[in-house]
Coordinates of C-alpha atoms and ligand atoms in Angstrom, one line a residue:
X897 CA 24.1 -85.1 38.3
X898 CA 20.9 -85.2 40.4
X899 CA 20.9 -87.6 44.0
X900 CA 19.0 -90.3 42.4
X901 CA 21.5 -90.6 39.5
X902 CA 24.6 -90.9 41.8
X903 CA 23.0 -92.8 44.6
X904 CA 21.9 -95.6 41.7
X905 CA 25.4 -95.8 40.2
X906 CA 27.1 -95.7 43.5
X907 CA 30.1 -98.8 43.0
X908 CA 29.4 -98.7 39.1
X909 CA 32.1 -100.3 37.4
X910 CA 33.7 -99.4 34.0
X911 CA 36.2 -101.9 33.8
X912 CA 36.8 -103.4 30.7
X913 CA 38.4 -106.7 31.6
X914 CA 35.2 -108.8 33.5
X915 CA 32.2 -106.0 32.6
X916 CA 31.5 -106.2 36.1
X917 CA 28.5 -103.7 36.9
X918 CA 28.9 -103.7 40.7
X919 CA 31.8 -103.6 42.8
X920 CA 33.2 -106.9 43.8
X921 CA 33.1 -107.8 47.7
X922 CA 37.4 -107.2 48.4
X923 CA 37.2 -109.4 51.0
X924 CA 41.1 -109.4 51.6
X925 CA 43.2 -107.9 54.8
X926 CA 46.1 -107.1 52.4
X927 CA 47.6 -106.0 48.7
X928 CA 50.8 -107.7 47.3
X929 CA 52.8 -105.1 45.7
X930 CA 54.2 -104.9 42.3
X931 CA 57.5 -104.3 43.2
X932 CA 59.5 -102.4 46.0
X933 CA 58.6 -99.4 46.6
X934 CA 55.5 -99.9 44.3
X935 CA 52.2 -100.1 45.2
X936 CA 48.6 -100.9 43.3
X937 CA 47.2 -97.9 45.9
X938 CA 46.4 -100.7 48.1
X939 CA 48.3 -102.4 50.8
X940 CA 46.0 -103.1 53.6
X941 CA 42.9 -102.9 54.6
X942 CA 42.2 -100.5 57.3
X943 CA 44.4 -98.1 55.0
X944 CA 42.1 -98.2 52.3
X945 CA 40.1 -101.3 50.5
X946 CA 38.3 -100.4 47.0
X947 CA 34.6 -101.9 48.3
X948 CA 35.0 -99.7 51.1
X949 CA 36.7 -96.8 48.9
X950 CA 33.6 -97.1 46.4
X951 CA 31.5 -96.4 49.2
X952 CA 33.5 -93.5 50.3
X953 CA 33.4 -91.7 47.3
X954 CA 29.9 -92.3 46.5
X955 CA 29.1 -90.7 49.5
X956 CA 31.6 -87.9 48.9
X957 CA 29.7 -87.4 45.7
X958 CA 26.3 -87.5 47.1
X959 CA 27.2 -85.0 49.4
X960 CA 29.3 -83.2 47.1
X961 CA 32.2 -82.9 49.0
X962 CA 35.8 -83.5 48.7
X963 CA 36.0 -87.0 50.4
X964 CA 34.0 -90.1 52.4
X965 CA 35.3 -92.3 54.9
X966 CA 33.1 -95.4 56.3
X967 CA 33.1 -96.6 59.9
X968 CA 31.9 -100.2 61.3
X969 CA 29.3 -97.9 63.0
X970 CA 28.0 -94.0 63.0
X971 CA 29.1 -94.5 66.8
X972 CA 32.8 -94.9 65.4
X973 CA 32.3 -92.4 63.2
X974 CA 31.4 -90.1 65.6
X975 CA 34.2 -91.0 67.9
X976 CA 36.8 -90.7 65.2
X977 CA 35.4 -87.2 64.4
X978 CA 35.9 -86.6 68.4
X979 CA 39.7 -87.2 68.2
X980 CA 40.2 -83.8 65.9
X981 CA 40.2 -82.0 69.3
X982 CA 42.4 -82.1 72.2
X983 CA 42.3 -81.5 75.9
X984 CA 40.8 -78.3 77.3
X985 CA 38.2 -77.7 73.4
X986 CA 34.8 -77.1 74.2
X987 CA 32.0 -78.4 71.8
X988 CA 28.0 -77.3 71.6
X989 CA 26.0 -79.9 71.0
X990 CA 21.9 -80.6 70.3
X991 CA 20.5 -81.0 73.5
X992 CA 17.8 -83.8 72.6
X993 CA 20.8 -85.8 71.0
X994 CA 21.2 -89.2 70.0
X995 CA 21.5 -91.4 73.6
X996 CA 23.9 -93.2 72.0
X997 CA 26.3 -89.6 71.4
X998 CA 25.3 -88.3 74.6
X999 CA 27.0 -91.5 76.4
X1000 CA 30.1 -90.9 74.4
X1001 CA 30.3 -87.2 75.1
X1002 CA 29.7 -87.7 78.3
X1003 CA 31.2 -91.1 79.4
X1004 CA 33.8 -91.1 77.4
X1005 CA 35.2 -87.9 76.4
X1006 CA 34.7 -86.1 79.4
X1007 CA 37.5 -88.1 81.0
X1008 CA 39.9 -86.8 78.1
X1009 CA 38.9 -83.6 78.8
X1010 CA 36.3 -82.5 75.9
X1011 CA 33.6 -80.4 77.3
X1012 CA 29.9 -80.2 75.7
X1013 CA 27.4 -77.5 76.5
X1014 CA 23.7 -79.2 75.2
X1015 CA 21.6 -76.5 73.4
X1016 CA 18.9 -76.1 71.8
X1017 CA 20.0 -75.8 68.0
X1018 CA 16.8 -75.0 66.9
X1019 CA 17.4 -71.8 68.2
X1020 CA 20.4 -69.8 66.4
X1021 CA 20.9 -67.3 69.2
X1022 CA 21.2 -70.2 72.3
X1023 CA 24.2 -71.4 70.1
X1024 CA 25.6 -68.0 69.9
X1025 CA 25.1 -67.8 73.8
X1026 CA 26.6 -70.8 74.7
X1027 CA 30.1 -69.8 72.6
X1028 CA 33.2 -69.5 74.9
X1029 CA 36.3 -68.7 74.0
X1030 CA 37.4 -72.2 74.1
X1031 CA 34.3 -73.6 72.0
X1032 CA 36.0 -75.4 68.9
X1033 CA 33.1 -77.0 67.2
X1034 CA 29.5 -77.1 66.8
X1035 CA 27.6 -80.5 66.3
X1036 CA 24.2 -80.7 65.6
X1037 CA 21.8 -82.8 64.4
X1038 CA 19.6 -81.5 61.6
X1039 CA 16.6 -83.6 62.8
X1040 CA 16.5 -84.3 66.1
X1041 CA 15.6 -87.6 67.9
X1042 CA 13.0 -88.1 69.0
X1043 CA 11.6 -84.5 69.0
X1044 CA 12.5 -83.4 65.3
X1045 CA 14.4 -80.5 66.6
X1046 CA 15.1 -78.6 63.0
X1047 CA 18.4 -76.9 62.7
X1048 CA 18.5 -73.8 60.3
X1049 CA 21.7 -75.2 59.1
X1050 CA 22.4 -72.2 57.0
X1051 CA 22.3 -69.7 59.7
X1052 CA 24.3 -71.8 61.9
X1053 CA 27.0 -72.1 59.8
X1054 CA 27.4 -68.2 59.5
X1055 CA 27.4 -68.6 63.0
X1056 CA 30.5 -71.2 62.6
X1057 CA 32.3 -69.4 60.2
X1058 CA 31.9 -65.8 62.3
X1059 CA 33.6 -67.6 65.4
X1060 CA 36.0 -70.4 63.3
X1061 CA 34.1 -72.8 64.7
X1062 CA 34.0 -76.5 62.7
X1063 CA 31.0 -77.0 61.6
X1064 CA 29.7 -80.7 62.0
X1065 CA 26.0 -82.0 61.0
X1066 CA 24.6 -85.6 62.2
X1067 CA 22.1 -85.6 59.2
X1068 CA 21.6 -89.5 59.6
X1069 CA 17.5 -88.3 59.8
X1070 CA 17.3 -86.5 56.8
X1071 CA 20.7 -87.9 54.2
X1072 CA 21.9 -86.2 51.6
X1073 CA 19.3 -86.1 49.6
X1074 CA 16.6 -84.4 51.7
X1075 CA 19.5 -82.2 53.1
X1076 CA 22.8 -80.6 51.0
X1077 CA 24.4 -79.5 54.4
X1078 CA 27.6 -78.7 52.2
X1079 CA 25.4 -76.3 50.2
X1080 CA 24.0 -74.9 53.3
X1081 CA 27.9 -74.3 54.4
X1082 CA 28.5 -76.8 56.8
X1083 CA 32.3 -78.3 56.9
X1084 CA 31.4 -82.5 58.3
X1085 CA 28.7 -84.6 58.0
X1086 CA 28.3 -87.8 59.5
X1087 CA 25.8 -90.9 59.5
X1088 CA 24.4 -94.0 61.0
X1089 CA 24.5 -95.5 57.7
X1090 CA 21.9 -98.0 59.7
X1091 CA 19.8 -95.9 59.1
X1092 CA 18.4 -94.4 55.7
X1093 CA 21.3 -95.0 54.1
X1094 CA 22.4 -98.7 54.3
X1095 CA 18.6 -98.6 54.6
X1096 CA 16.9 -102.2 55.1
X1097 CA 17.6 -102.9 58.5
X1098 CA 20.4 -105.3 58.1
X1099 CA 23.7 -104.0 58.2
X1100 CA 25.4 -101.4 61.1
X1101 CA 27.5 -98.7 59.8
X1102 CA 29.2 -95.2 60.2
X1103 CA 29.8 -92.5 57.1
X1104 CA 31.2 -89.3 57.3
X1105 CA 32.3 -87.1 54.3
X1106 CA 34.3 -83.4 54.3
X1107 CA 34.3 -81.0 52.2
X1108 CA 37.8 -79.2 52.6
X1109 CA 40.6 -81.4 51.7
X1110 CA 42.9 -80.5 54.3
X1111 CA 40.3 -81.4 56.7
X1112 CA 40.1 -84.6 55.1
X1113 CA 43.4 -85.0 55.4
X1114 CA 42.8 -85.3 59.0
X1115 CA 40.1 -87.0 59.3
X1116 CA 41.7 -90.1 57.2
X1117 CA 44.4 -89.9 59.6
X1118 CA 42.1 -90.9 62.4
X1119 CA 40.1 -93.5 60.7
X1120 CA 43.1 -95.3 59.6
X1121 CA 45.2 -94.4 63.3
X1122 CA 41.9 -95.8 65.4
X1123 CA 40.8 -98.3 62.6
X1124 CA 37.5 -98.9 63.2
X1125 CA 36.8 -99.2 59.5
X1126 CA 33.7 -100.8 57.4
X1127 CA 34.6 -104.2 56.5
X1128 CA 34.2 -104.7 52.4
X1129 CA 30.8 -107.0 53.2
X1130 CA 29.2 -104.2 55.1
X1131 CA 30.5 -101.8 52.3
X1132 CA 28.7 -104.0 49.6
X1133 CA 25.4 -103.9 51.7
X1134 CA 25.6 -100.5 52.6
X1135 CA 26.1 -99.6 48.7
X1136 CA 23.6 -101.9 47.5
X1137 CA 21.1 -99.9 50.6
X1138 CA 22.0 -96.3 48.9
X1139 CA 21.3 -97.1 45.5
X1140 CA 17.6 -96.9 46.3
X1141 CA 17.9 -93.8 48.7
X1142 CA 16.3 -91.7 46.9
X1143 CA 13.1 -94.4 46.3
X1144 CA 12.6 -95.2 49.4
X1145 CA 12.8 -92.0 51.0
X1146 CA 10.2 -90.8 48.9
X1147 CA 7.9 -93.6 49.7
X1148 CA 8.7 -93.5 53.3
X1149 CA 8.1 -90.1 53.4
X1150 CA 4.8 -89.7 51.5
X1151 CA 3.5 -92.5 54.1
X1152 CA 5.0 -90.8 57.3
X1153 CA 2.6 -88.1 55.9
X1154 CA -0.1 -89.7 55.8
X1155 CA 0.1 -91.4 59.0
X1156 CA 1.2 -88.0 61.2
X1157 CA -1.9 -86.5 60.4
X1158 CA -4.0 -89.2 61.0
X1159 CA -2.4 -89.1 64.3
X1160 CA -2.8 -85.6 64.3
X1161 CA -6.6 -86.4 64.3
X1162 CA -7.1 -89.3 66.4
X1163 CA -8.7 -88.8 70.0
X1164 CA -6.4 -90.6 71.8
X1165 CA -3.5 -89.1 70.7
X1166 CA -2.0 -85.8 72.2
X1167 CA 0.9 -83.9 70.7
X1168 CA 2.5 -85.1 66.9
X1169 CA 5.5 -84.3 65.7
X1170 CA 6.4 -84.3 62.4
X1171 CA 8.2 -81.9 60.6
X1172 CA 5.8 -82.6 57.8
X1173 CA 2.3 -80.8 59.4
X1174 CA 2.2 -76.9 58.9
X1175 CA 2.3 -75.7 62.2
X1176 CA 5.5 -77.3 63.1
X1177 CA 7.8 -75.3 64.2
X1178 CA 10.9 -76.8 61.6
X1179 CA 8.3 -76.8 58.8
X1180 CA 9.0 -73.7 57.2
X1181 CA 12.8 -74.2 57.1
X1182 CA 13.0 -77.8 55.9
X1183 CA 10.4 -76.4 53.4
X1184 CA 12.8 -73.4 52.1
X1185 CA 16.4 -75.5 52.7
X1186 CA 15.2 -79.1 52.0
X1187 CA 13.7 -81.6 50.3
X1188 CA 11.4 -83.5 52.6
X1189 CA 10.3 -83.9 55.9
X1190 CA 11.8 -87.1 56.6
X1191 CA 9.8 -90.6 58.0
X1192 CA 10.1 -89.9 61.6
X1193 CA 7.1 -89.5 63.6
X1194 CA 7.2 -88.7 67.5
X1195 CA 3.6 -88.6 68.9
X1196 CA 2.1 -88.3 72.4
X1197 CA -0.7 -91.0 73.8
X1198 CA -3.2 -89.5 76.0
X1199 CA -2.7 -92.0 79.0
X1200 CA 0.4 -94.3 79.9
X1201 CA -1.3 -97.6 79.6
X1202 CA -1.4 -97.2 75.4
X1203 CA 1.6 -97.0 75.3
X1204 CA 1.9 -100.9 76.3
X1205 CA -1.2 -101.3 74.3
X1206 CA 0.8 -99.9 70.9
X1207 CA 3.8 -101.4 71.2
X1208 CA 2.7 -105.1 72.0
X1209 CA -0.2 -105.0 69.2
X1210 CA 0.9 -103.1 66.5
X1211 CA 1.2 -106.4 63.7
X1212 CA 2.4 -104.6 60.9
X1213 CA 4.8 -102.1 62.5
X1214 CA 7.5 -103.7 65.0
X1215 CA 8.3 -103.0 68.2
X1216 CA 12.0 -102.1 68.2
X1217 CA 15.1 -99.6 68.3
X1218 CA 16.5 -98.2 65.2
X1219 CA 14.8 -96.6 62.2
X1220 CA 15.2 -95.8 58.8
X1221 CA 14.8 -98.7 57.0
X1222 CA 12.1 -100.6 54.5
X1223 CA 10.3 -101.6 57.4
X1224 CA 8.3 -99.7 60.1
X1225 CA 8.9 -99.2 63.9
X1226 CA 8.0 -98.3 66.7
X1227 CA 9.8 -97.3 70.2
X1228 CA 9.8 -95.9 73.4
X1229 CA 12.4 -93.4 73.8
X1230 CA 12.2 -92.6 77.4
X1231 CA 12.8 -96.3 78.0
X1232 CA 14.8 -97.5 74.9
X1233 CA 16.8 -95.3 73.4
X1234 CA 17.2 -92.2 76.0
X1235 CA 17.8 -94.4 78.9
X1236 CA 21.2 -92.5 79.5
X1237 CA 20.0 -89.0 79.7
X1238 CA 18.9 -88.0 82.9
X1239 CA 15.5 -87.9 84.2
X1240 CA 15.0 -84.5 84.6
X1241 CA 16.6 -83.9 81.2
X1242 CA 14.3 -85.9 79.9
X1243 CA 11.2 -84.2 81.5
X1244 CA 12.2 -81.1 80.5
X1245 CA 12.7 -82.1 77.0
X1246 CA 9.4 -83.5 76.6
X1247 CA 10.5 -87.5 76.3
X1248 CA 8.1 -88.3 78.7
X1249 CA 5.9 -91.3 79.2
X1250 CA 3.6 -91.1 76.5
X1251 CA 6.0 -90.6 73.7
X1252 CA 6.4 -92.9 71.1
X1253 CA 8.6 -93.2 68.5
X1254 CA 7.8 -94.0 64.6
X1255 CA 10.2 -94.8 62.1
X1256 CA 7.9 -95.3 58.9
X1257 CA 8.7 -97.6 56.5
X1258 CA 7.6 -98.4 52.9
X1259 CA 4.7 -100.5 53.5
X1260 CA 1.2 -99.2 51.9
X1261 CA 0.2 -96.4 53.9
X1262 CA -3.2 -97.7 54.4
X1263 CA -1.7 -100.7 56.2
X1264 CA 0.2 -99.0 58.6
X1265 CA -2.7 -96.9 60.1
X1266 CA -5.1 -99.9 60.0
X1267 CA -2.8 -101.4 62.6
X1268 CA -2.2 -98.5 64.2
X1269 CA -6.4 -97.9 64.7
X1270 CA -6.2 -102.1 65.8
X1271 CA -3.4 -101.5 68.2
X1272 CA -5.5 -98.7 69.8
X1273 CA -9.2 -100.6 69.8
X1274 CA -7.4 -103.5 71.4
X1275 CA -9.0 -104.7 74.6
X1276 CA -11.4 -101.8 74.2
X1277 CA -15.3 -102.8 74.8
X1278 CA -16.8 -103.1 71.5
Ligands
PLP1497 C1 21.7 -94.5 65.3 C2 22.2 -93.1 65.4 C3 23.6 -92.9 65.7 C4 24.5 -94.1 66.0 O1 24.7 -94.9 64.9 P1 25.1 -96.5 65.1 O2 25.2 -96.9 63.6 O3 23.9 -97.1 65.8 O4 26.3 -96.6 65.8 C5 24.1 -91.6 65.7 N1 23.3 -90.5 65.5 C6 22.0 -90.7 65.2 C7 21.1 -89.5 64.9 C8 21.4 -92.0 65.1 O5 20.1 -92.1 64.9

């Protein structure tokens, strides 16, 4: 079955006894049993409740791997992932990461005694480089934030599987349907199901699904042991979100588009990037290995005081953190969402001061650069 046929059928009941086309809302802590030692599968729910379960394996079948587990956020997802090393393992890790998994590695983990070389994952042989003999895992994003970084998936998981490395992709920016990472022979994925998935800006969540079963095996262990579970309302949502992934993406995607090269041609803006425009350097791979370029935009003002300009008069497109749903917005990463990398990091990266975020929604295209071209007129002389 193609994405858009799973994805829309995602919770589909075929019980007989109500007819029910969507799965109910569970919203119970525990399962009385049948009898002792018997059990309906269910007994409690941070074990296991069927909203969250029809979640699970929807994205398990999105993704076509073996199993899906859902997290009350992709920051508890990641962290569950974090607790299948131990003491002394060494993980590589995209060096223009997520703020938000850059605290945790660093905050948190650190003083449990994970260490994280940051790479460049764009670049195959810096991975290779930074392997030591201690290096247990490799996590990448496939689309980087805010730069839109692209990983050559494919040739990093030779990589993984030459040096038994676990192979784990944060492919919140692209999902499962613009990116098969289990095709492409990675072993994890995980998801701010905030984002794209869950989709409309509403609901926080974490997804993660495996493709080997022992692995799973594992990984349920955690997510059960730490229990920072998806509660069945935030299951519903985030099912009711995927079953128009595949719509929406398309839309959002056909607008980012169109509004990263009209950037790309407007004199007061510097660099663009967008995975989308040819001379990108992630073009050609997405193009071979994907299915789409995403709806993230990163583009570069020509002087700091647009950047105030942008973000208090853009009408259509809000000012503020997140991305990936119906509506568009727009952020400063240097100051919002990078805050906790360090300054010269940041320079180095090329988060600077004139870079601005776009997560592009599913409004009419045309409407989104008209308020983009009246954001940056504003206060000009006439
Ligand atoms: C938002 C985000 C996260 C964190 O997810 P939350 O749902 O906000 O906890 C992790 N990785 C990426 C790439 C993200 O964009």
């Amino acid at each position: 079955m193609k994405v858009a046929t799973t994805a829309a059928h995602i919770g589909l009941q075929r019980e007989s006894r109500t007819g029910a086309v969507t799965v109910p809302i569970y919203q119970t802590a525990t399962f009385r049993h049948p009898g002792l030692g018997q059990s309906t599968g269910y007994d409690y729910s941070r074990s296991g409740n069927p909203t969250r379960q029809a979640l699970e394996e929807g994205l398990a079948q999105l993704e076509g791997g073996c199993r899906g587990f859902a997290y009350a956020s992709g920051m508890a997802a990641i962290t569950s992932l974090m607790f299948l090393f131990s003491q002394g393992d060494h993980l590589i890790v995209t060096e223009d990461l997520y703020g938000g998994s850059y605290r945790l590695f660093e905050k948190t983990f650190l003083q449990f005694g994970l260490t994280f070389s940051y790479v460049d994952t764009s670049d195959v042989a810096a991975v290779e480089a930074a392997i030591r003999p201690n290096t247990k895992a490799l996590f990448v994003e496939s689309l980087t934030n805010p730069l839109l970084k692209v990983a050559d998936i494919a040739a990093l998981s030779a990589l993984c599987k030459k040096h038994s490395l676990l192979h784990i992709v944060d492919n919140t920016f692209l999902t499962p349907y613009l990116l098969r990472s289990f095709d492409l022979g990675a072993d994890i994925t995980v998801y701010s199901g905030s984002k794209y998935l869950a989709g409309h800006n509403d609901t926080v969540c974490g997804l993660v699904a495996v493709k080997d079963p022992a692995l799973a095996e594992k990984v349920y262990f955690h997510q059960n042991g730490i229990g920072a579970v998806l509660g069945p309302q935030d299951s519903f949502l985030t099912i009711r979100g995927m079953k128009t992934l595949t719509l929406r993406m398309e839309r959002q995607q056909e607008n980012a588009q169109a509004v990263a090269e009209w950037l790309f041609t407007h004199p007061r803006v510097g660099k663009v990037y967008y995975p989308g425009l040819p001379d990108h350097p992630g073009h050609r791979i997405l193009k071979e290995r994907g299915n789409g370029f995403g709806a993230m935009i990163a583009f570069e003002v020509t002087e700091p005081q647009l950047v105030d300009r942008l973000l208090m008069n853009t009408r259509v497109i809000s000012f503020a953190e997140s991305l990936g749903g119906v509506e568009s917005l727009i952020t400063f990463p240097q100051v919002q969402t990078h805050a906790d990398i360090e300054p010269e990091t940041l320079d180095r990266l090329g988060i600077n001061h004139l870079l601005l975020r776009l997560s592009v929604g599913i409004e009419d295209k045309d409407d989104l650069i008209a308020d983009l071209a009246q954001a940056f007129e504003e206060g000009e002389p006439a």
